[in-house]
Coordinates of C-alpha atoms and ligand atoms in Angstrom, one line a residue:
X959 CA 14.9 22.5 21.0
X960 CA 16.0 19.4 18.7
X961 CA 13.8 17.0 18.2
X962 CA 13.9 13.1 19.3
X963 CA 13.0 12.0 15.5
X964 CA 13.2 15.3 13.4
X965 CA 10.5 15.0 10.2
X966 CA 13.3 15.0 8.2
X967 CA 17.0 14.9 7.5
X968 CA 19.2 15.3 4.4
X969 CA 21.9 12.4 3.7
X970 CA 25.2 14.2 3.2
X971 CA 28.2 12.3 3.3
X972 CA 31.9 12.4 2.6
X973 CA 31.5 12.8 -0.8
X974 CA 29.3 15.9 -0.5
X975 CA 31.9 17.5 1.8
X976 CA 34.8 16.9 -0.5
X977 CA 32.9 18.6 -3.4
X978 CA 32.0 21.5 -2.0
X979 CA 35.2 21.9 -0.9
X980 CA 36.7 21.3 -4.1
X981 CA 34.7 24.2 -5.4
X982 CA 35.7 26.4 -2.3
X983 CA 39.3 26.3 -3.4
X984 CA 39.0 26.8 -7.3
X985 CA 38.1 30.2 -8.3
X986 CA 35.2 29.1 -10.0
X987 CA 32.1 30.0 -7.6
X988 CA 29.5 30.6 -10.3
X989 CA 28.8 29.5 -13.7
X990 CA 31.2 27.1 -13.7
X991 CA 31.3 23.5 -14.5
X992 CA 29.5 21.4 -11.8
X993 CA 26.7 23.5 -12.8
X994 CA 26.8 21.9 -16.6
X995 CA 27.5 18.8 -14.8
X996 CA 24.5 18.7 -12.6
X997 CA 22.1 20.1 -15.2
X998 CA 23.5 16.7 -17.1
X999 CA 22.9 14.4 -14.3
X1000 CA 19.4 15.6 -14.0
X1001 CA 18.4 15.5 -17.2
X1002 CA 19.2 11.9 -18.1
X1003 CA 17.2 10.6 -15.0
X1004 CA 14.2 12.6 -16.5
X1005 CA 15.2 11.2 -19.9
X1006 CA 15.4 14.9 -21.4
X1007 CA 17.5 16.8 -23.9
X1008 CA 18.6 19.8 -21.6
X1009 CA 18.6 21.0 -17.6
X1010 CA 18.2 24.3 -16.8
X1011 CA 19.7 25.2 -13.2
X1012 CA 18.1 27.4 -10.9
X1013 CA 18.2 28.9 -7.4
X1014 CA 15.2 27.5 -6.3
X1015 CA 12.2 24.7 -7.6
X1016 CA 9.9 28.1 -7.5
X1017 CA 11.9 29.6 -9.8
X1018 CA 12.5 27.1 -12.0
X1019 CA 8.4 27.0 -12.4
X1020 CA 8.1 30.5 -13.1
X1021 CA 10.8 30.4 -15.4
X1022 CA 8.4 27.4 -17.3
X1023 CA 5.2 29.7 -17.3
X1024 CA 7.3 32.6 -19.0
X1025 CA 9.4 30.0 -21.3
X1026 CA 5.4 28.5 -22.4
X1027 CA 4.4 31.6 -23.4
X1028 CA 1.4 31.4 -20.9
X1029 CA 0.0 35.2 -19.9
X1030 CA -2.8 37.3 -18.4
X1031 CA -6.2 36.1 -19.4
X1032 CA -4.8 32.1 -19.9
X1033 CA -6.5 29.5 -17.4
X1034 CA -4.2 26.5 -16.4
X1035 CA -5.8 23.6 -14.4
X1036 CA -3.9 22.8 -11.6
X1037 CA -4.6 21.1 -8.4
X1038 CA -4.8 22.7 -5.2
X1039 CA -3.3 19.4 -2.9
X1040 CA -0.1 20.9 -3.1
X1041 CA 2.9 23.3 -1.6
X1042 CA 1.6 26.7 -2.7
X1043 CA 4.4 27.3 -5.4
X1044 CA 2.8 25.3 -8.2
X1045 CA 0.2 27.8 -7.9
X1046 CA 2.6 31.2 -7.5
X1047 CA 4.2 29.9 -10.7
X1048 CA 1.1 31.1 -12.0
X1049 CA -0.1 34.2 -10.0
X1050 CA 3.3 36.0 -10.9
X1051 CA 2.2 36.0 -14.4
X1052 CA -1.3 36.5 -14.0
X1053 CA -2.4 33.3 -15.3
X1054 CA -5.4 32.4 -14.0
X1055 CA -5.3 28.9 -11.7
X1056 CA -8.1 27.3 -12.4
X1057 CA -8.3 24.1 -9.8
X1058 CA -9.8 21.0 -9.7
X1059 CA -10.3 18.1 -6.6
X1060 CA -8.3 15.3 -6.6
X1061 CA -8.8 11.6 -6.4
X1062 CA -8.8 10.0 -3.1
X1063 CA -7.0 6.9 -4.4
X1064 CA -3.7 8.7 -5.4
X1065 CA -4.3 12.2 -4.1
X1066 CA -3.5 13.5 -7.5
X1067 CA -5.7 15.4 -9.6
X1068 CA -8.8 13.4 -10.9
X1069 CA -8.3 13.2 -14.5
X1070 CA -12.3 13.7 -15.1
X1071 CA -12.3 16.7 -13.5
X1072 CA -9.8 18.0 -15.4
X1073 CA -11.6 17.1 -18.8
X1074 CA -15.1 18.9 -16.9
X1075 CA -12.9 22.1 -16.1
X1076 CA -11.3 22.4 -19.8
X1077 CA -12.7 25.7 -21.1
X1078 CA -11.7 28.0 -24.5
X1079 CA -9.1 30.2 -22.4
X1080 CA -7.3 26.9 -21.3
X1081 CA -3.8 26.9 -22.0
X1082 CA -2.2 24.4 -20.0
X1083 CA -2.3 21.3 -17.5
X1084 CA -0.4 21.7 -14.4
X1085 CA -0.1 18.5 -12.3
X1086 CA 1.9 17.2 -9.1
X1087 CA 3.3 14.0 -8.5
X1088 CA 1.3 14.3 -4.7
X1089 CA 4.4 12.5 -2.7
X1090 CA 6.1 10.9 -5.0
X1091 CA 3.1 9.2 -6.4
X1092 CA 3.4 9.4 -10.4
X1093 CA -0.1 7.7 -10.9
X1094 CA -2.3 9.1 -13.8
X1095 CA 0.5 11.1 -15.5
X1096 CA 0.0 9.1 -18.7
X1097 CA -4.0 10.1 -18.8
X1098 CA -2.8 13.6 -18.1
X1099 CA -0.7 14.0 -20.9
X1100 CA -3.6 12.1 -23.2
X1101 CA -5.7 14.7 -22.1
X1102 CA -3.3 17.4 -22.9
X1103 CA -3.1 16.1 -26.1
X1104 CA -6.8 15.6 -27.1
X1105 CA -7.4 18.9 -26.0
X1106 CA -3.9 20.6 -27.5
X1107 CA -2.9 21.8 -24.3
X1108 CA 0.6 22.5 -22.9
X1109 CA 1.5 20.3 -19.9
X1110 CA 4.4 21.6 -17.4
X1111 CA 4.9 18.8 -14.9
X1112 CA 5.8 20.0 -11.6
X1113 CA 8.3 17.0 -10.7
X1114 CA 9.6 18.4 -7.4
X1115 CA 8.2 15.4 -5.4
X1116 CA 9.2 12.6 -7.2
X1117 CA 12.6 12.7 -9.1
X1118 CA 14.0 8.9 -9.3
X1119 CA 10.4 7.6 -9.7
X1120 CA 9.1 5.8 -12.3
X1121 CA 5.5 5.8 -13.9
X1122 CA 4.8 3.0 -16.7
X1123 CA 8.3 2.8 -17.9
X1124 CA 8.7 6.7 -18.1
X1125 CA 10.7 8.6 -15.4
X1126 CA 9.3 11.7 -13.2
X1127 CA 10.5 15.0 -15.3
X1128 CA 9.3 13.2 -18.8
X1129 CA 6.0 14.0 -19.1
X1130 CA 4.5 16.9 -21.1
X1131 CA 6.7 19.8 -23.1
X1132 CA 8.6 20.8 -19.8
X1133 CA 9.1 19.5 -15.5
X1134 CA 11.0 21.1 -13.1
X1135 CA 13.3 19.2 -9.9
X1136 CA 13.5 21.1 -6.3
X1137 CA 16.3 20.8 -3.8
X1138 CA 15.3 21.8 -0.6
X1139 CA 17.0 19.6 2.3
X1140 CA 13.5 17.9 2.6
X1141 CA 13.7 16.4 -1.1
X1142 CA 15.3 13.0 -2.3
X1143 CA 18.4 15.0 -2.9
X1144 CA 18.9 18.6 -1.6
X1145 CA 21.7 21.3 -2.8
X1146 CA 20.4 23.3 0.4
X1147 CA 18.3 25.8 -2.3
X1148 CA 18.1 24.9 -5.8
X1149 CA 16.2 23.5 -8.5
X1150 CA 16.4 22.0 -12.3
X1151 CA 14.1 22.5 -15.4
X1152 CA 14.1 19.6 -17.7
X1153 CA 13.0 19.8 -21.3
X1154 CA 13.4 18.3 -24.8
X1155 CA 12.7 21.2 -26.3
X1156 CA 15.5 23.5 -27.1
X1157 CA 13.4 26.8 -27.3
X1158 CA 12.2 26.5 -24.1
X1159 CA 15.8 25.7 -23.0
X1160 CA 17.1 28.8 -24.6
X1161 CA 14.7 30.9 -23.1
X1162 CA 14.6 29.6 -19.4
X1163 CA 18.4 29.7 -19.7
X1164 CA 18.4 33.4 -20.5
X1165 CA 15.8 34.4 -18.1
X1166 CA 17.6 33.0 -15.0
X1167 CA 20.6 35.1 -16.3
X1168 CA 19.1 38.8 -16.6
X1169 CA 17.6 37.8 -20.2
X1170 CA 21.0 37.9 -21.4
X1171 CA 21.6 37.0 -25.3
X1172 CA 23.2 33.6 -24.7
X1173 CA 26.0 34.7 -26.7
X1174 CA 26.7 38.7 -25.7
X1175 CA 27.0 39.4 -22.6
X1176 CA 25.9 42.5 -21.9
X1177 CA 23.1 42.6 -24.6
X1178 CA 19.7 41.9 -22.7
X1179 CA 17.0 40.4 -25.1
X1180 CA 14.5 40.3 -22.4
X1181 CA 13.6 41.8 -18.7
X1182 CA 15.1 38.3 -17.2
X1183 CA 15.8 37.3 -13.3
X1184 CA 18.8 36.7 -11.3
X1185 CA 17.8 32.8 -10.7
X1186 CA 21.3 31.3 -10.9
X1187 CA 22.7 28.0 -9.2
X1188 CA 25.9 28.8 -7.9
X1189 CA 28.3 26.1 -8.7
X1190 CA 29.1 25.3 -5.0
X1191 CA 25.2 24.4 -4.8
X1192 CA 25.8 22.4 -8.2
X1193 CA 28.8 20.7 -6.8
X1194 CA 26.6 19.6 -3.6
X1195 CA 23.5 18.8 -6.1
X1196 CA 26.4 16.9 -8.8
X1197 CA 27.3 14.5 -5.7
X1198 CA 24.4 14.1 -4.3
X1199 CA 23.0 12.7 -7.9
X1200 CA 25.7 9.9 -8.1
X1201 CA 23.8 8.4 -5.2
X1202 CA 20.3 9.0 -6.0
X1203 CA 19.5 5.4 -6.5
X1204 CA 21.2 4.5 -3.4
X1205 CA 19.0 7.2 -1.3
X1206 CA 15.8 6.2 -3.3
X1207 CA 16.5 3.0 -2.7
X1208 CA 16.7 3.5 1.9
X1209 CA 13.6 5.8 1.4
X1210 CA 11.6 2.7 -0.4
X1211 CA 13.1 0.9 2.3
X1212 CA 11.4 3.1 4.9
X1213 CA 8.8 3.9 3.8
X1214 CA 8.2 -0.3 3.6
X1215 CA 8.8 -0.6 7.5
X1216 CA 6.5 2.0 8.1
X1217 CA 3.9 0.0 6.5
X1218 CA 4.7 -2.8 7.8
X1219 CA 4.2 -1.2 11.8
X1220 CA 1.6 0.6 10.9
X1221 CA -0.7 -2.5 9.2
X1222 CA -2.7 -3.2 12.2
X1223 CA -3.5 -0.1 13.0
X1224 CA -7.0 0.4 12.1
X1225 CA -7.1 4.5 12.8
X1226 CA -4.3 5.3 10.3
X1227 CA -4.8 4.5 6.3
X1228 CA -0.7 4.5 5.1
X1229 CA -0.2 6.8 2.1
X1230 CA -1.1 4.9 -1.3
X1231 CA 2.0 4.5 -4.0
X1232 CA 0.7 3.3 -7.5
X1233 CA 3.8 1.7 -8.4
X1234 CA 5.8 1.1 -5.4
X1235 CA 8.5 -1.2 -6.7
X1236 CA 9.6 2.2 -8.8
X1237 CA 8.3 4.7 -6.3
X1238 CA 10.3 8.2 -5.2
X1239 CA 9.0 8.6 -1.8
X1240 CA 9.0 12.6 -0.8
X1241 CA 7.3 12.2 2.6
X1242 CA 5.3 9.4 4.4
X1243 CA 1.6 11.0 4.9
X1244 CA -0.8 8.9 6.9
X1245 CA -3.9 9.8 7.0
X1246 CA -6.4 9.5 9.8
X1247 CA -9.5 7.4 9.8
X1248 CA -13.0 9.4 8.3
X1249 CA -14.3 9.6 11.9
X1250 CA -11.9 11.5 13.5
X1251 CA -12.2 15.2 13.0
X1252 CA -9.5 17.8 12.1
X1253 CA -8.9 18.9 15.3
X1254 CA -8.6 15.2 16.6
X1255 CA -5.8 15.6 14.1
X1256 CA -4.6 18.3 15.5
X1257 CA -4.7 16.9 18.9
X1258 CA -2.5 13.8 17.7
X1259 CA 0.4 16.3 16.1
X1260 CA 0.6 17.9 19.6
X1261 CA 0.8 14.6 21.5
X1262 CA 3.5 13.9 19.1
X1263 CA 5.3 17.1 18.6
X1264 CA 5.0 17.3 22.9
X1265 CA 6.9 13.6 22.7
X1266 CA 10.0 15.3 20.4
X1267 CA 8.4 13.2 16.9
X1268 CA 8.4 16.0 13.9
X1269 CA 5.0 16.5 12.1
X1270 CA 3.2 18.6 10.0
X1271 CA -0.2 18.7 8.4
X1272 CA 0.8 18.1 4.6
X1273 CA -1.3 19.4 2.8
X1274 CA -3.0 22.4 3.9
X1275 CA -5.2 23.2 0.5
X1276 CA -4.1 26.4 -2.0
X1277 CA -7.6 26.8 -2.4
X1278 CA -7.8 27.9 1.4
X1279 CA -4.6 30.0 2.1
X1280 CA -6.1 33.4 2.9
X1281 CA -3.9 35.1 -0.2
X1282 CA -5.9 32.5 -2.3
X1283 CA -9.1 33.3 -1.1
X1284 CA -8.5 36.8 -1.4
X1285 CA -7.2 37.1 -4.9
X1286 CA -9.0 34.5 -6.1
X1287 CA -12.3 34.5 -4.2
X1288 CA -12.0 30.9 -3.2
X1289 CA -14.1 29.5 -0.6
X1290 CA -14.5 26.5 2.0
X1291 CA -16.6 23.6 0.2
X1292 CA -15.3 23.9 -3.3
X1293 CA -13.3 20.8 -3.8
X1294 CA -14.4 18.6 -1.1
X1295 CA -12.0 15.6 -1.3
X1296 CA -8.8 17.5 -1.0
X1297 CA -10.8 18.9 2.4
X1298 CA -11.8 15.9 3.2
X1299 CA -8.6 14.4 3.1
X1300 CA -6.7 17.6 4.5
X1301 CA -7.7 18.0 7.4
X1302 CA -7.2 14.3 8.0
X1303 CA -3.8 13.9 6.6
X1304 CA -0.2 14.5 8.2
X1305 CA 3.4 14.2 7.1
X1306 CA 5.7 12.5 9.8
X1307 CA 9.1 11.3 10.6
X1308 CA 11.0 10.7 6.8
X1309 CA 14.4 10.2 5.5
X1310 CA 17.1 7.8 4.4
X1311 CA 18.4 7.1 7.1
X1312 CA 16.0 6.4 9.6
X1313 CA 16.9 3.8 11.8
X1314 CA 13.9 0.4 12.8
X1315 CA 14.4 2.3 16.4
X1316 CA 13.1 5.7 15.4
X1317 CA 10.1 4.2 13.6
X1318 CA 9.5 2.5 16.4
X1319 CA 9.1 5.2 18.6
X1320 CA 7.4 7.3 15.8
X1321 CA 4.6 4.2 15.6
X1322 CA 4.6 4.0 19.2
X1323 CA 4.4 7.7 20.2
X1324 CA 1.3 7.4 17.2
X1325 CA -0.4 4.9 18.6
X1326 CA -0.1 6.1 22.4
X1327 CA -1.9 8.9 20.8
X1328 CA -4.4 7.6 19.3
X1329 CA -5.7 5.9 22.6
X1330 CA -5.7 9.1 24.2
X1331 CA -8.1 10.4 21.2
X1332 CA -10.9 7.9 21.9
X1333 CA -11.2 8.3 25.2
Ligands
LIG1217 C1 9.3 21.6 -3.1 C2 8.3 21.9 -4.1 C3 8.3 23.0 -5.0 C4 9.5 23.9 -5.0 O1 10.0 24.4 -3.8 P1 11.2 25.4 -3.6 O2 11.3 25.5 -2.2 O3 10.9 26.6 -4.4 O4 12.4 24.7 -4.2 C5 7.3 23.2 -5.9 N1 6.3 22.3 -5.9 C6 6.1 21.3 -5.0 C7 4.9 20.4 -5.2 C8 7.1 21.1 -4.1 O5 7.0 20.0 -3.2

């Protein structure tokens, strides 16, 4: 069944169509030159020297924990308010995820917990832009640097945004973009790696190519991946960057009447943005009031999910996906902001172009629900 107000929608137009269309009738489906054209147009909004294309944002992580040299026996603090691939990244190279709580203000990682969590084996920093929300990224990569650490940003939330001047992707030796249809931009699947430094370049682009000598062939330096964009994807991705600002720009603009509906409404708190005249917005979390319980939460995604309004709980903590607590031995209680906040937070209705009528209903349907939970 299709929803009333889906969670979220990708804005494709014309100029996507024609693209990939474009590509469809050239003989030039892979490895071709929207690919070199993308990489181009992602790098200069992260202000880097090379973009690496990849099938997927997942990949494009891995390909950053192999291209840092990071290995078996090497701890990398990481948070665990997040989609669970910022910590796979690590687990396929049995790194070992060390993770720390957040901060409730920005639901990013608390930078004094990362300093209390620094130990001899650390290697690396690995922090999300929660959302979109880029704050603390400058005392993450003064940390980093005090403590000569690596720092691989995991951008995938907040390309367009802006933190202090600096753009998401430009942060620390390495970041990498996703595309899924839920991003600012999608290419369907895909993802970028961004870097200024032309080692790591070299090495993520022959590791999504079979660990190919980037000049034979068929001579494999290393055991690489097949973790290639195809340039029909690129051509989507290529087309869809020539409007990013235009698309950031709607979801700023949504994400403003959201706030604006939801400002008297005492139960909700709106999700925080440090900077939100340069803000990416990803998705629009609300968050429930500290008296309700998690299953009062739960309660409220049925009411809206029964009224045809898309929701999710956003996030549902690393530290607590049973994989995670089996491999790692993780345990309820450990980091008890991101619980706190987990089980009270929820991603709903979010994209370009969302109409005043659809928040409307979304606010309403929320607030209908809301009565029914006091009573
Ligand atoms: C979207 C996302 C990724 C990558 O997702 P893919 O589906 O592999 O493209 C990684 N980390 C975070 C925080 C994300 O939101």
């Amino acid at each position: 069944m299709s929803l009333a107000v889906p969670l979220s929608n990708p804005d494709i137009t014309d100029l996507e169509r024609q693209a990939v269309l474009e590509v469809l009738s050239s003989n030039r489906l892979s490895i071709g030159p929207h690919t070199e054209a993308f990489e181009a147009a992602i790098a200069a909004r992260a202000g880097r020297k090379h973009g690496i294309a990849v099938n997927s944002g997942t990949s494009g992580l891995h390909l950053c924990v192999k291209a840092l040299g990071l290995h078996e026996g090497d701890e990398v603090i990481t948070t665990p308010f997040s989609f669970v691939a910022t910590t796979n990244c690590l687990l396929f190279e049995r790194v070992t995820p060390v993770f720390v709580d957040i901060d409730s203000a920005s639901y990013n990682m608390d930078p004094a917990a990362i300093e209390a969590a620094i130990t001899p084996r650390t290697k690396a920093l690995l922090p999300v832009e929660v959302f979109g929300n880029m704050e603390h990224f400058d005392a993450y990569e003064r940390i980093a640097r005090k403590h000569n650490l690596l720092l691989l940003e995991d951008c995938c939330e907040a390309l367009g945004g802006v933190h202090q001047g600096r753009p998401a992707g430009n942060f620390g030796q390495c970041g990498v973009f996703a595309f899924y249809p839920n991003k600012q931009i999608t290419t369907g699947e895909g993802g970028v790696v961004v870097t200024d430094d032309d080692g790591i370049a070299d090495m993520c682009r022959s590791l999504r190519n079979q660990g190919r000598d980037t000049s034979a062939w068929l001579s494999h330096a290393y055991m690489g991946y097949n973790y290639r964009m195809s340039d029909i994807t690129a051509a989507l991705g290529e087309a869809q960057a020539t409007r990013l600002d235009e698309i950031v720009a709607k979801r700023r603009h949504v994400a403003q009447m959201y706030h604006d509906a939801l400002a008297g409404v005492a139960e909700i708190h709106c999700p925080p943005m440090a900077e939100p005249a340069s803000a990416s917005w990803f998705v629009y979390v609300i968050r429930l009031a500290d008296k309700f319980s998690r299953s009062q939460r739960d309660a409220l995604m049925q009411h809206l999910k029964d009224a045809g309004v898309g929701c999710n709980p956003y996030f549902v903590p690393i530290h607590l996906q049973p994989y995670v607590m089996k491999l790692l031995g993780t345990h309820e209680g450990q980091f008890p902001i991101t619980e706190h906040l987990a089980e009270r937070t929820m991603a709903i209705p979010f994209f370009a172009n969302m109409t005043p009528e659809q928040i409307q209903r979304v606010v309403a349907t929320l607030k209908e629900g809301i009565g029914r939970l006091s009573h």
